[in-house]
mmCIF file with all atom_site columns, C-alpha atoms in Angstrom:
data_model
loop_
_atom_site.group_PDB
_atom_site.id
_atom_site.type_symbol
_atom_site.label_atom_id
_atom_site.label_alt_id
_atom_site.label_comp_id
_atom_site.label_asym_id
_atom_site.label_entity_id
_atom_site.label_seq_id
_atom_site.pdbx_PDB_ins_code
_atom_site.Cartn_x
_atom_site.Cartn_y
_atom_site.Cartn_z
_atom_site.occupancy
_atom_site.B_iso_or_equiv
_atom_site.pdbx_formal_charge
_atom_site.auth_seq_id
_atom_site.auth_comp_id
_atom_site.auth_asym_id
_atom_site.auth_atom_id
_atom_site.pdbx_PDB_model_num
ATOM 1   C CA . GLY A 1 1   ? -12.095 -16.657 -0.866  1.00 57.00 ? 1   GLY A CA 1
ATOM 2   C CA . ALA A 1 2   ? -11.589 -13.445 -1.175  1.00 84.00 ? 2   ALA A CA 1
ATOM 3   C CA . GLY A 1 3   ? -12.593 -10.700 1.998   1.00 94.00 ? 3   GLY A CA 1
ATOM 4   C CA . VAL A 1 4   ? -13.381 -6.506  2.100   1.00 97.00 ? 4   VAL A CA 1
ATOM 5   C CA . SER A 1 5   ? -9.909  -5.516  1.375   1.00 97.00 ? 5   SER A CA 1
ATOM 6   C CA . GLN A 1 6   ? -9.274  -1.364  1.591   1.00 98.00 ? 6   GLN A CA 1
ATOM 7   C CA . THR A 1 7   ? -6.109  1.113   -0.153  1.00 98.00 ? 7   THR A CA 1
ATOM 8   C CA . PRO A 1 8   ? -3.515  1.567   1.590   1.00 98.00 ? 8   PRO A CA 1
ATOM 9   C CA . SER A 1 9   ? -4.449  0.241   5.087   1.00 97.00 ? 9   SER A CA 1
ATOM 10  C CA . ASN A 1 10  ? -2.332  4.122   6.482   1.00 97.00 ? 10  ASN A CA 1
ATOM 11  C CA . LYS A 1 11  ? -2.876  7.117   4.735   1.00 98.00 ? 11  LYS A CA 1
ATOM 12  C CA . VAL A 1 12  ? -0.599  10.526  5.763   1.00 98.00 ? 12  VAL A CA 1
ATOM 13  C CA . THR A 1 13  ? -1.937  14.217  4.889   1.00 98.00 ? 13  THR A CA 1
ATOM 14  C CA . GLU A 1 14  ? -2.093  17.034  6.425   1.00 97.00 ? 14  GLU A CA 1
ATOM 15  C CA . LYS A 1 15  ? -4.635  18.734  6.551   1.00 97.00 ? 15  LYS A CA 1
ATOM 16  C CA . GLY A 1 16  ? -6.536  20.883  4.078   1.00 97.00 ? 16  GLY A CA 1
ATOM 17  C CA . LYS A 1 17  ? -4.988  18.028  1.614   1.00 98.00 ? 17  LYS A CA 1
ATOM 18  C CA . TYR A 1 18  ? -7.554  15.801  -0.207  1.00 98.00 ? 18  TYR A CA 1
ATOM 19  C CA . VAL A 1 19  ? -7.896  12.204  -0.492  1.00 98.00 ? 19  VAL A CA 1
ATOM 20  C CA . GLU A 1 20  ? -8.805  9.111   -1.283  1.00 98.00 ? 20  GLU A CA 1
ATOM 21  C CA . LEU A 1 21  ? -9.308  6.028   -0.318  1.00 98.00 ? 21  LEU A CA 1
ATOM 22  C CA . ARG A 1 22  ? -10.656 2.628   -1.555  1.00 98.00 ? 22  ARG A CA 1
ATOM 23  C CA . CYS A 1 23  ? -12.803 -0.528  -1.174  1.00 98.00 ? 23  CYS A CA 1
ATOM 24  C CA . ASP A 1 24  ? -12.806 -3.833  -2.804  1.00 98.00 ? 24  ASP A CA 1
ATOM 25  C CA . PRO A 1 25  ? -15.720 -6.165  -0.863  1.00 97.00 ? 25  PRO A CA 1
ATOM 26  C CA . ILE A 1 26  ? -16.808 -9.662  -1.355  1.00 96.00 ? 26  ILE A CA 1
ATOM 27  C CA . SER A 1 27  ? -17.631 -10.454 -5.127  1.00 94.00 ? 27  SER A CA 1
ATOM 28  C CA . GLY A 1 28  ? -21.150 -11.032 -5.929  1.00 91.00 ? 28  GLY A CA 1
ATOM 29  C CA . HIS A 1 29  ? -21.848 -8.842  -2.665  1.00 93.00 ? 29  HIS A CA 1
ATOM 30  C CA . THR A 1 30  ? -24.591 -6.196  -3.740  1.00 93.00 ? 30  THR A CA 1
ATOM 31  C CA . ALA A 1 31  ? -23.834 -3.787  -0.209  1.00 94.00 ? 31  ALA A CA 1
ATOM 32  C CA . LEU A 1 32  ? -21.394 -1.877  0.824   1.00 96.00 ? 32  LEU A CA 1
ATOM 33  C CA . TYR A 1 33  ? -20.899 0.342   3.486   1.00 97.00 ? 33  TYR A CA 1
ATOM 34  C CA . TRP A 1 34  ? -18.111 2.521   4.438   1.00 98.00 ? 34  TRP A CA 1
ATOM 35  C CA . TYR A 1 35  ? -17.887 3.121   9.423   1.00 98.00 ? 35  TYR A CA 1
ATOM 36  C CA . ARG A 1 36  ? -15.365 5.651   10.783  1.00 98.00 ? 36  ARG A CA 1
ATOM 37  C CA . GLN A 1 37  ? -14.107 4.162   13.772  1.00 98.00 ? 37  GLN A CA 1
ATOM 38  C CA . SER A 1 38  ? -12.945 6.325   16.050  1.00 96.00 ? 38  SER A CA 1
ATOM 39  C CA . LEU A 1 39  ? -10.666 5.419   18.398  1.00 93.00 ? 39  LEU A CA 1
ATOM 40  C CA . GLY A 1 40  ? -12.236 3.805   21.794  1.00 91.00 ? 40  GLY A CA 1
ATOM 41  C CA . GLN A 1 41  ? -15.809 3.699   19.983  1.00 93.00 ? 41  GLN A CA 1
ATOM 42  C CA . GLY A 1 42  ? -17.581 1.399   17.620  1.00 95.00 ? 42  GLY A CA 1
ATOM 43  C CA . PRO A 1 43  ? -17.587 1.989   14.447  1.00 97.00 ? 43  PRO A CA 1
ATOM 44  C CA . GLU A 1 44  ? -20.368 4.966   13.078  1.00 96.00 ? 44  GLU A CA 1
ATOM 45  C CA . PHE A 1 45  ? -22.123 4.497   9.598   1.00 96.00 ? 45  PHE A CA 1
ATOM 46  C CA . LEU A 1 46  ? -21.548 7.020   6.809   1.00 98.00 ? 46  LEU A CA 1
ATOM 47  C CA . ILE A 1 47  ? -22.925 5.750   3.386   1.00 97.00 ? 47  ILE A CA 1
ATOM 48  C CA . TYR A 1 48  ? -24.461 2.650   2.148   1.00 95.00 ? 48  TYR A CA 1
ATOM 49  C CA . PHE A 1 49  ? -24.560 1.349   -1.269  1.00 95.00 ? 49  PHE A CA 1
ATOM 50  C CA . GLN A 1 50  ? -27.148 -1.048  -3.134  1.00 93.00 ? 50  GLN A CA 1
ATOM 51  C CA . GLY A 1 51  ? -25.895 -1.464  -6.796  1.00 91.00 ? 51  GLY A CA 1
ATOM 52  C CA . THR A 1 52  ? -24.318 2.118   -7.801  1.00 94.00 ? 52  THR A CA 1
ATOM 53  C CA . GLY A 1 53  ? -26.408 3.202   -6.252  1.00 92.00 ? 53  GLY A CA 1
ATOM 54  C CA . ALA A 1 54  ? -26.366 5.841   -2.898  1.00 93.00 ? 54  ALA A CA 1
ATOM 55  C CA . ALA A 1 55  ? -29.253 4.488   -0.838  1.00 91.00 ? 55  ALA A CA 1
ATOM 56  C CA . ASP A 1 56  ? -28.753 6.095   2.721   1.00 93.00 ? 56  ASP A CA 1
ATOM 57  C CA . ASP A 1 57  ? -25.443 9.085   3.598   1.00 95.00 ? 57  ASP A CA 1
ATOM 58  C CA . SER A 1 58  ? -27.221 10.060  6.110   1.00 94.00 ? 58  SER A CA 1
ATOM 59  C CA . GLY A 1 59  ? -24.032 9.195   7.953   1.00 95.00 ? 59  GLY A CA 1
ATOM 60  C CA . LEU A 1 60  ? -21.744 11.313  5.680   1.00 97.00 ? 60  LEU A CA 1
ATOM 61  C CA . PRO A 1 61  ? -20.978 14.520  8.302   1.00 95.00 ? 61  PRO A CA 1
ATOM 62  C CA . ASN A 1 62  ? -20.792 17.641  5.803   1.00 95.00 ? 62  ASN A CA 1
ATOM 63  C CA . ASP A 1 63  ? -20.113 18.243  1.735   1.00 96.00 ? 63  ASP A CA 1
ATOM 64  C CA . ARG A 1 64  ? -16.182 17.479  1.682   1.00 98.00 ? 64  ARG A CA 1
ATOM 65  C CA . PHE A 1 65  ? -16.870 13.688  2.195   1.00 98.00 ? 65  PHE A CA 1
ATOM 66  C CA . PHE A 1 66  ? -18.203 11.926  -0.193  1.00 97.00 ? 66  PHE A CA 1
ATOM 67  C CA . ALA A 1 67  ? -18.762 8.253   -1.918  1.00 98.00 ? 67  ALA A CA 1
ATOM 68  C CA . VAL A 1 68  ? -19.041 6.100   -5.588  1.00 97.00 ? 68  VAL A CA 1
ATOM 69  C CA . ARG A 1 69  ? -19.442 3.008   -6.773  1.00 97.00 ? 69  ARG A CA 1
ATOM 70  C CA . PRO A 1 70  ? -20.206 3.384   -10.228 1.00 96.00 ? 70  PRO A CA 1
ATOM 71  C CA . GLU A 1 71  ? -19.635 -0.623  -11.376 1.00 94.00 ? 71  GLU A CA 1
ATOM 72  C CA . GLY A 1 72  ? -21.241 -1.281  -8.392  1.00 92.00 ? 72  GLY A CA 1
ATOM 73  C CA . SER A 1 73  ? -18.376 -3.264  -7.426  1.00 95.00 ? 73  SER A CA 1
ATOM 74  C CA . VAL A 1 74  ? -15.482 -1.009  -5.784  1.00 97.00 ? 74  VAL A CA 1
ATOM 75  C CA . SER A 1 75  ? -16.290 1.868   -4.678  1.00 98.00 ? 75  SER A CA 1
ATOM 76  C CA . THR A 1 76  ? -13.717 5.013   -3.633  1.00 98.00 ? 76  THR A CA 1
ATOM 77  C CA . LEU A 1 77  ? -14.160 7.885   -0.362  1.00 98.00 ? 77  LEU A CA 1
ATOM 78  C CA . LYS A 1 78  ? -13.118 11.235  -0.636  1.00 98.00 ? 78  LYS A CA 1
ATOM 79  C CA . ILE A 1 79  ? -12.207 13.518  1.599   1.00 98.00 ? 79  ILE A CA 1
ATOM 80  C CA . GLN A 1 80  ? -11.415 17.095  0.490   1.00 98.00 ? 80  GLN A CA 1
ATOM 81  C CA . ARG A 1 81  ? -9.808  19.653  2.207   1.00 98.00 ? 81  ARG A CA 1
ATOM 82  C CA . THR A 1 82  ? -9.229  17.158  5.050   1.00 98.00 ? 82  THR A CA 1
ATOM 83  C CA . GLU A 1 83  ? -9.275  18.592  8.850   1.00 97.00 ? 83  GLU A CA 1
ATOM 84  C CA . ARG A 1 84  ? -7.040  17.496  11.790  1.00 97.00 ? 84  ARG A CA 1
ATOM 85  C CA . GLY A 1 85  ? -10.937 15.375  13.292  1.00 97.00 ? 85  GLY A CA 1
ATOM 86  C CA . ASP A 1 86  ? -11.455 13.357  9.829   1.00 98.00 ? 86  ASP A CA 1
ATOM 87  C CA . SER A 1 87  ? -8.496  11.127  12.228  1.00 98.00 ? 87  SER A CA 1
ATOM 88  C CA . ALA A 1 88  ? -9.652  7.533   12.346  1.00 98.00 ? 88  ALA A CA 1
ATOM 89  C CA . VAL A 1 89  ? -9.655  4.094   10.781  1.00 98.00 ? 89  VAL A CA 1
ATOM 90  C CA . TYR A 1 90  ? -11.960 3.935   7.678   1.00 98.00 ? 90  TYR A CA 1
ATOM 91  C CA . LEU A 1 91  ? -13.289 0.629   7.155   1.00 98.00 ? 91  LEU A CA 1
ATOM 92  C CA . CYS A 1 92  ? -15.642 -0.623  4.779   1.00 98.00 ? 92  CYS A CA 1
ATOM 93  C CA . ALA A 1 93  ? -18.088 -3.765  4.782   1.00 97.00 ? 93  ALA A CA 1
ATOM 94  C CA . SER A 1 94  ? -20.507 -5.741  2.608   1.00 95.00 ? 94  SER A CA 1
ATOM 95  C CA . SER A 1 95  ? -23.068 -8.004  2.096   1.00 93.00 ? 95  SER A CA 1
ATOM 96  C CA . LEU A 1 96  ? -24.951 -10.320 -0.333  1.00 89.00 ? 96  LEU A CA 1
ATOM 97  C CA . LYS A 1 97  ? -27.757 -8.582  -0.131  1.00 80.00 ? 97  LYS A CA 1
ATOM 98  C CA . GLY A 1 98  ? -28.890 -4.841  1.487   1.00 67.00 ? 98  GLY A CA 1
ATOM 99  C CA . SER A 1 99  ? -32.549 -6.169  2.290   1.00 65.00 ? 99  SER A CA 1
ATOM 100 C CA . GLY A 1 100 ? -33.188 -7.473  6.175   1.00 62.00 ? 100 GLY A CA 1
ATOM 101 C CA . GLY A 1 101 ? -31.907 -10.864 7.489   1.00 66.00 ? 101 GLY A CA 1
ATOM 102 C CA . PRO A 1 102 ? -29.552 -13.187 6.609   1.00 68.00 ? 102 PRO A CA 1
ATOM 103 C CA . TYR A 1 103 ? -28.634 -11.184 3.250   1.00 66.00 ? 103 TYR A CA 1
ATOM 104 C CA . ASN A 1 104 ? -27.886 -8.403  5.086   1.00 78.00 ? 104 ASN A CA 1
ATOM 105 C CA . GLU A 1 105 ? -24.388 -9.956  7.303   1.00 89.00 ? 105 GLU A CA 1
ATOM 106 C CA . GLN A 1 106 ? -22.083 -7.436  6.587   1.00 93.00 ? 106 GLN A CA 1
ATOM 107 C CA . PHE A 1 107 ? -18.392 -8.325  6.922   1.00 95.00 ? 107 PHE A CA 1
ATOM 108 C CA . PHE A 1 108 ? -15.480 -5.617  7.333   1.00 97.00 ? 108 PHE A CA 1
ATOM 109 C CA . GLY A 1 109 ? -12.460 -5.036  5.854   1.00 97.00 ? 109 GLY A CA 1
ATOM 110 C CA . PRO A 1 110 ? -9.185  -4.256  7.798   1.00 97.00 ? 110 PRO A CA 1
ATOM 111 C CA . GLY A 1 111 ? -10.292 -0.086  7.437   1.00 98.00 ? 111 GLY A CA 1
ATOM 112 C CA . THR A 1 112 ? -7.893  2.296   6.437   1.00 98.00 ? 112 THR A CA 1
ATOM 113 C CA . ARG A 1 113 ? -6.629  4.485   9.139   1.00 98.00 ? 113 ARG A CA 1
ATOM 114 C CA . LEU A 1 114 ? -6.047  8.207   8.328   1.00 98.00 ? 114 LEU A CA 1
ATOM 115 C CA . THR A 1 115 ? -3.733  10.191  10.326  1.00 98.00 ? 115 THR A CA 1
ATOM 116 C CA . VAL A 1 116 ? -4.839  14.242  9.098   1.00 98.00 ? 116 VAL A CA 1
ATOM 117 C CA . LEU A 1 117 ? -1.168  16.141  10.376  1.00 96.00 ? 117 LEU A CA 1
ATOM 118 C CA . GLY B 2 1   ? -24.877 9.652   17.349  1.00 53.00 ? 1   GLY B CA 1
ATOM 119 C CA . GLN B 2 2   ? -26.274 6.659   18.515  1.00 58.00 ? 2   GLN B CA 1
ATOM 120 C CA . GLN B 2 3   ? -25.336 4.080   20.359  1.00 70.00 ? 3   GLN B CA 1
ATOM 121 C CA . LEU B 2 4   ? -26.174 0.758   21.765  1.00 90.00 ? 4   LEU B CA 1
ATOM 122 C CA . ASN B 2 5   ? -24.976 0.511   25.299  1.00 95.00 ? 5   ASN B CA 1
ATOM 123 C CA . GLN B 2 6   ? -22.388 -1.940  26.364  1.00 94.00 ? 6   GLN B CA 1
ATOM 124 C CA . SER B 2 7   ? -20.719 -2.810  29.449  1.00 86.00 ? 7   SER B CA 1
ATOM 125 C CA . PRO B 2 8   ? -19.097 -3.090  31.098  1.00 89.00 ? 8   PRO B CA 1
ATOM 126 C CA . GLN B 2 9   ? -15.902 -1.117  29.370  1.00 92.00 ? 9   GLN B CA 1
ATOM 127 C CA . SER B 2 10  ? -13.147 -3.754  30.376  1.00 95.00 ? 10  SER B CA 1
ATOM 128 C CA . MET B 2 11  ? -13.555 -7.840  31.736  1.00 95.00 ? 11  MET B CA 1
ATOM 129 C CA . PHE B 2 12  ? -11.049 -9.490  33.219  1.00 96.00 ? 12  PHE B CA 1
ATOM 130 C CA . ILE B 2 13  ? -11.263 -13.465 33.383  1.00 96.00 ? 13  ILE B CA 1
ATOM 131 C CA . GLN B 2 14  ? -9.276  -16.432 33.799  1.00 97.00 ? 14  GLN B CA 1
ATOM 132 C CA . GLU B 2 15  ? -8.635  -19.385 31.566  1.00 97.00 ? 15  GLU B CA 1
ATOM 133 C CA . GLY B 2 16  ? -11.384 -21.423 31.461  1.00 97.00 ? 16  GLY B CA 1
ATOM 134 C CA . GLU B 2 17  ? -14.088 -19.091 32.964  1.00 97.00 ? 17  GLU B CA 1
ATOM 135 C CA . ASP B 2 18  ? -17.071 -18.428 31.423  1.00 97.00 ? 18  ASP B CA 1
ATOM 136 C CA . VAL B 2 19  ? -18.067 -15.078 30.356  1.00 96.00 ? 19  VAL B CA 1
ATOM 137 C CA . SER B 2 20  ? -20.603 -13.268 30.120  1.00 96.00 ? 20  SER B CA 1
ATOM 138 C CA . MET B 2 21  ? -21.740 -9.613  27.536  1.00 96.00 ? 21  MET B CA 1
ATOM 139 C CA . ASN B 2 22  ? -24.237 -7.579  27.709  1.00 95.00 ? 22  ASN B CA 1
ATOM 140 C CA . CYS B 2 23  ? -25.738 -4.971  24.841  1.00 96.00 ? 23  CYS B CA 1
ATOM 141 C CA . THR B 2 24  ? -28.663 -2.765  26.100  1.00 96.00 ? 24  THR B CA 1
ATOM 142 C CA . SER B 2 25  ? -30.524 0.437   23.454  1.00 95.00 ? 25  SER B CA 1
ATOM 143 C CA . SER B 2 26  ? -33.444 2.669   23.534  1.00 91.00 ? 26  SER B CA 1
ATOM 144 C CA . SER B 2 27  ? -34.233 1.655   19.935  1.00 90.00 ? 27  SER B CA 1
ATOM 145 C CA . ILE B 2 28  ? -35.895 -1.451  18.637  1.00 91.00 ? 28  ILE B CA 1
ATOM 146 C CA . PHE B 2 29  ? -33.835 -3.337  16.381  1.00 91.00 ? 29  PHE B CA 1
ATOM 147 C CA . ASN B 2 30  ? -34.762 -6.668  13.991  1.00 90.00 ? 30  ASN B CA 1
ATOM 148 C CA . THR B 2 31  ? -30.954 -7.934  13.870  1.00 91.00 ? 31  THR B CA 1
ATOM 149 C CA . TRP B 2 32  ? -28.369 -8.603  15.793  1.00 93.00 ? 32  TRP B CA 1
ATOM 150 C CA . LEU B 2 33  ? -25.256 -8.912  15.302  1.00 94.00 ? 33  LEU B CA 1
ATOM 151 C CA . TRP B 2 34  ? -21.698 -10.300 17.516  1.00 97.00 ? 34  TRP B CA 1
ATOM 152 C CA . TYR B 2 35  ? -18.498 -9.079  16.691  1.00 97.00 ? 35  TYR B CA 1
ATOM 153 C CA . LYS B 2 36  ? -14.824 -9.526  17.923  1.00 98.00 ? 36  LYS B CA 1
ATOM 154 C CA . GLN B 2 37  ? -12.581 -6.894  16.524  1.00 98.00 ? 37  GLN B CA 1
ATOM 155 C CA . ASP B 2 38  ? -8.367  -6.983  17.210  1.00 96.00 ? 38  ASP B CA 1
ATOM 156 C CA . PRO B 2 39  ? -6.227  -4.957  16.769  1.00 91.00 ? 39  PRO B CA 1
ATOM 157 C CA . GLY B 2 40  ? -4.892  -3.141  13.712  1.00 91.00 ? 40  GLY B CA 1
ATOM 158 C CA . GLU B 2 41  ? -7.422  -5.186  11.738  1.00 95.00 ? 41  GLU B CA 1
ATOM 159 C CA . GLY B 2 42  ? -11.668 -4.883  10.958  1.00 96.00 ? 42  GLY B CA 1
ATOM 160 C CA . PRO B 2 43  ? -14.667 -5.984  13.287  1.00 97.00 ? 43  PRO B CA 1
ATOM 161 C CA . VAL B 2 44  ? -15.033 -10.239 11.879  1.00 97.00 ? 44  VAL B CA 1
ATOM 162 C CA . LEU B 2 45  ? -18.715 -11.777 13.144  1.00 95.00 ? 45  LEU B CA 1
ATOM 163 C CA . LEU B 2 46  ? -18.809 -14.089 14.865  1.00 96.00 ? 46  LEU B CA 1
ATOM 164 C CA . ILE B 2 47  ? -22.336 -14.601 15.323  1.00 96.00 ? 47  ILE B CA 1
ATOM 165 C CA . ALA B 2 48  ? -26.532 -12.695 13.678  1.00 93.00 ? 48  ALA B CA 1
ATOM 166 C CA . LEU B 2 49  ? -29.292 -13.109 15.747  1.00 94.00 ? 49  LEU B CA 1
ATOM 167 C CA . TYR B 2 50  ? -33.178 -12.166 13.666  1.00 91.00 ? 50  TYR B CA 1
ATOM 168 C CA . LYS B 2 51  ? -35.366 -13.086 15.306  1.00 91.00 ? 51  LYS B CA 1
ATOM 169 C CA . ALA B 2 52  ? -36.973 -11.952 19.518  1.00 93.00 ? 52  ALA B CA 1
ATOM 170 C CA . GLY B 2 53  ? -35.867 -14.708 21.876  1.00 94.00 ? 53  GLY B CA 1
ATOM 171 C CA . GLU B 2 54  ? -33.973 -16.045 19.382  1.00 93.00 ? 54  GLU B CA 1
ATOM 172 C CA . LEU B 2 55  ? -31.154 -18.627 21.241  1.00 96.00 ? 55  LEU B CA 1
ATOM 173 C CA . THR B 2 56  ? -27.796 -19.012 18.472  1.00 95.00 ? 56  THR B CA 1
ATOM 174 C CA . SER B 2 57  ? -24.945 -20.774 19.440  1.00 95.00 ? 57  SER B CA 1
ATOM 175 C CA . ASN B 2 58  ? -20.972 -21.308 17.315  1.00 94.00 ? 58  ASN B CA 1
ATOM 176 C CA . GLY B 2 59  ? -19.199 -23.384 18.689  1.00 96.00 ? 59  GLY B CA 1
ATOM 177 C CA . ARG B 2 60  ? -17.785 -22.017 22.291  1.00 97.00 ? 60  ARG B CA 1
ATOM 178 C CA . LEU B 2 61  ? -20.491 -18.097 21.436  1.00 97.00 ? 61  LEU B CA 1
ATOM 179 C CA . THR B 2 62  ? -23.922 -18.342 22.625  1.00 97.00 ? 62  THR B CA 1
ATOM 180 C CA . ALA B 2 63  ? -26.057 -15.470 21.607  1.00 97.00 ? 63  ALA B CA 1
ATOM 181 C CA . GLN B 2 64  ? -29.444 -14.727 22.780  1.00 96.00 ? 64  GLN B CA 1
ATOM 182 C CA . PHE B 2 65  ? -31.705 -11.710 21.266  1.00 95.00 ? 65  PHE B CA 1
ATOM 183 C CA . GLY B 2 66  ? -33.875 -10.337 23.938  1.00 94.00 ? 66  GLY B CA 1
ATOM 184 C CA . ILE B 2 67  ? -38.171 -10.624 23.489  1.00 94.00 ? 67  ILE B CA 1
ATOM 185 C CA . THR B 2 68  ? -38.618 -6.959  23.700  1.00 93.00 ? 68  THR B CA 1
ATOM 186 C CA . ARG B 2 69  ? -36.073 -6.264  20.949  1.00 92.00 ? 69  ARG B CA 1
ATOM 187 C CA . LYS B 2 70  ? -34.376 -3.731  22.288  1.00 93.00 ? 70  LYS B CA 1
ATOM 188 C CA . ASP B 2 71  ? -31.025 -6.752  24.438  1.00 95.00 ? 71  ASP B CA 1
ATOM 189 C CA . SER B 2 72  ? -28.744 -9.646  23.662  1.00 96.00 ? 72  SER B CA 1
ATOM 190 C CA . PHE B 2 73  ? -26.257 -11.176 25.401  1.00 96.00 ? 73  PHE B CA 1
ATOM 191 C CA . LEU B 2 74  ? -23.130 -12.684 23.937  1.00 97.00 ? 74  LEU B CA 1
ATOM 192 C CA . ASN B 2 75  ? -21.811 -15.142 26.340  1.00 97.00 ? 75  ASN B CA 1
ATOM 193 C CA . ILE B 2 76  ? -18.089 -17.200 26.553  1.00 97.00 ? 76  ILE B CA 1
ATOM 194 C CA . SER B 2 77  ? -17.927 -20.565 27.196  1.00 97.00 ? 77  SER B CA 1
ATOM 195 C CA . ALA B 2 78  ? -14.496 -22.134 28.345  1.00 97.00 ? 78  ALA B CA 1
ATOM 196 C CA . SER B 2 79  ? -12.815 -19.106 28.042  1.00 97.00 ? 79  SER B CA 1
ATOM 197 C CA . ILE B 2 80  ? -8.502  -19.397 25.216  1.00 97.00 ? 80  ILE B CA 1
ATOM 198 C CA . PRO B 2 81  ? -6.205  -16.210 25.500  1.00 95.00 ? 81  PRO B CA 1
ATOM 199 C CA . SER B 2 82  ? -7.079  -16.184 21.493  1.00 95.00 ? 82  SER B CA 1
ATOM 200 C CA . ASP B 2 83  ? -10.531 -14.852 23.116  1.00 97.00 ? 83  ASP B CA 1
ATOM 201 C CA . VAL B 2 84  ? -9.107  -11.879 23.868  1.00 97.00 ? 84  VAL B CA 1
ATOM 202 C CA . GLY B 2 85  ? -10.173 -8.957  22.087  1.00 97.00 ? 85  GLY B CA 1
ATOM 203 C CA . ILE B 2 86  ? -12.920 -6.142  22.543  1.00 98.00 ? 86  ILE B CA 1
ATOM 204 C CA . TYR B 2 87  ? -16.464 -6.894  21.639  1.00 98.00 ? 87  TYR B CA 1
ATOM 205 C CA . PHE B 2 88  ? -19.362 -4.939  19.510  1.00 97.00 ? 88  PHE B CA 1
ATOM 206 C CA . CYS B 2 89  ? -22.991 -5.717  19.604  1.00 96.00 ? 89  CYS B CA 1
ATOM 207 C CA . ALA B 2 90  ? -24.397 -4.353  16.798  1.00 95.00 ? 90  ALA B CA 1
ATOM 208 C CA . GLY B 2 91  ? -28.109 -3.918  15.662  1.00 93.00 ? 91  GLY B CA 1
ATOM 209 C CA . SER B 2 92  ? -30.253 -2.672  12.371  1.00 90.00 ? 92  SER B CA 1
ATOM 210 C CA . GLY B 2 93  ? -33.567 -1.479  12.044  1.00 83.00 ? 93  GLY B CA 1
ATOM 211 C CA . ALA B 2 94  ? -35.301 -1.778  8.947   1.00 77.00 ? 94  ALA B CA 1
ATOM 212 C CA . ASN B 2 95  ? -32.556 -0.075  6.732   1.00 77.00 ? 95  ASN B CA 1
ATOM 213 C CA . SER B 2 96  ? -29.420 -1.851  6.739   1.00 84.00 ? 96  SER B CA 1
ATOM 214 C CA . LYS B 2 97  ? -27.111 0.480   8.637   1.00 90.00 ? 97  LYS B CA 1
ATOM 215 C CA . LEU B 2 98  ? -25.539 -0.736  11.389  1.00 94.00 ? 98  LEU B CA 1
ATOM 216 C CA . THR B 2 99  ? -25.850 1.265   14.865  1.00 95.00 ? 99  THR B CA 1
ATOM 217 C CA . PHE B 2 100 ? -22.197 -0.229  17.216  1.00 96.00 ? 100 PHE B CA 1
ATOM 218 C CA . GLY B 2 101 ? -21.763 -0.411  21.008  1.00 95.00 ? 101 GLY B CA 1
ATOM 219 C CA . LYS B 2 102 ? -18.907 1.433   22.334  1.00 95.00 ? 102 LYS B CA 1
ATOM 220 C CA . GLY B 2 103 ? -17.096 -2.265  22.687  1.00 96.00 ? 103 GLY B CA 1
ATOM 221 C CA . ILE B 2 104 ? -16.136 -4.453  25.731  1.00 97.00 ? 104 ILE B CA 1
ATOM 222 C CA . THR B 2 105 ? -12.491 -5.575  26.299  1.00 97.00 ? 105 THR B CA 1
ATOM 223 C CA . LEU B 2 106 ? -12.045 -8.983  26.810  1.00 97.00 ? 106 LEU B CA 1
ATOM 224 C CA . SER B 2 107 ? -8.350  -9.389  28.613  1.00 97.00 ? 107 SER B CA 1
ATOM 225 C CA . VAL B 2 108 ? -7.954  -13.760 29.427  1.00 96.00 ? 108 VAL B CA 1
ATOM 226 C CA . ARG B 2 109 ? -5.776  -14.034 31.964  1.00 92.00 ? 109 ARG B CA 1
ATOM 227 C CA . PRO B 2 110 ? -3.492  -17.481 31.278  1.00 89.00 ? 110 PRO B CA 1
#
């Protein structure tokens, strides 16, 4: 079946602008995760949804970052007043459930490369 | 933020050789995962480990979950050119979020 999809694949914006990044998880996966990957680094956790609710948002760097998942499927990561330091690849992953063990095997999308000029 | 330790940063091997990668942490994890990432793509799950001491294989790949729950290794046997890429280890504790290492870039000489 279809994997995790993310749009757009690339986004170039100017400092101070607002951006939205979209994630479509694997059908039937209740848990959805956002990570951010800087060049030469591993992905870093931002936020995790179980269903419609944010179960853990401890990785969001500041209040300019916000994410929603209103119907428990598609999620949107929103970044206000973008800064050059926000430039990175934003990865989305989904898993069958958010609990431990095999149900937490996370499958990643291709990412959105955000560049803030 | 916290990251797992992977070293060296890069490895260069000859096609056909075996290679082993290690990952260590100062924290205990309940689950260890190994991912491979190609340029411009997201990480692809290779192997998942759920119990301390567990040894799991997936084709030419073998991975083990350390007894102390603070380390894991990945072995690739009889390497081929398409094994080129960045290999990440990741762990999760009581919560679901993954903590990743910085990755090891593997190059395979034909």
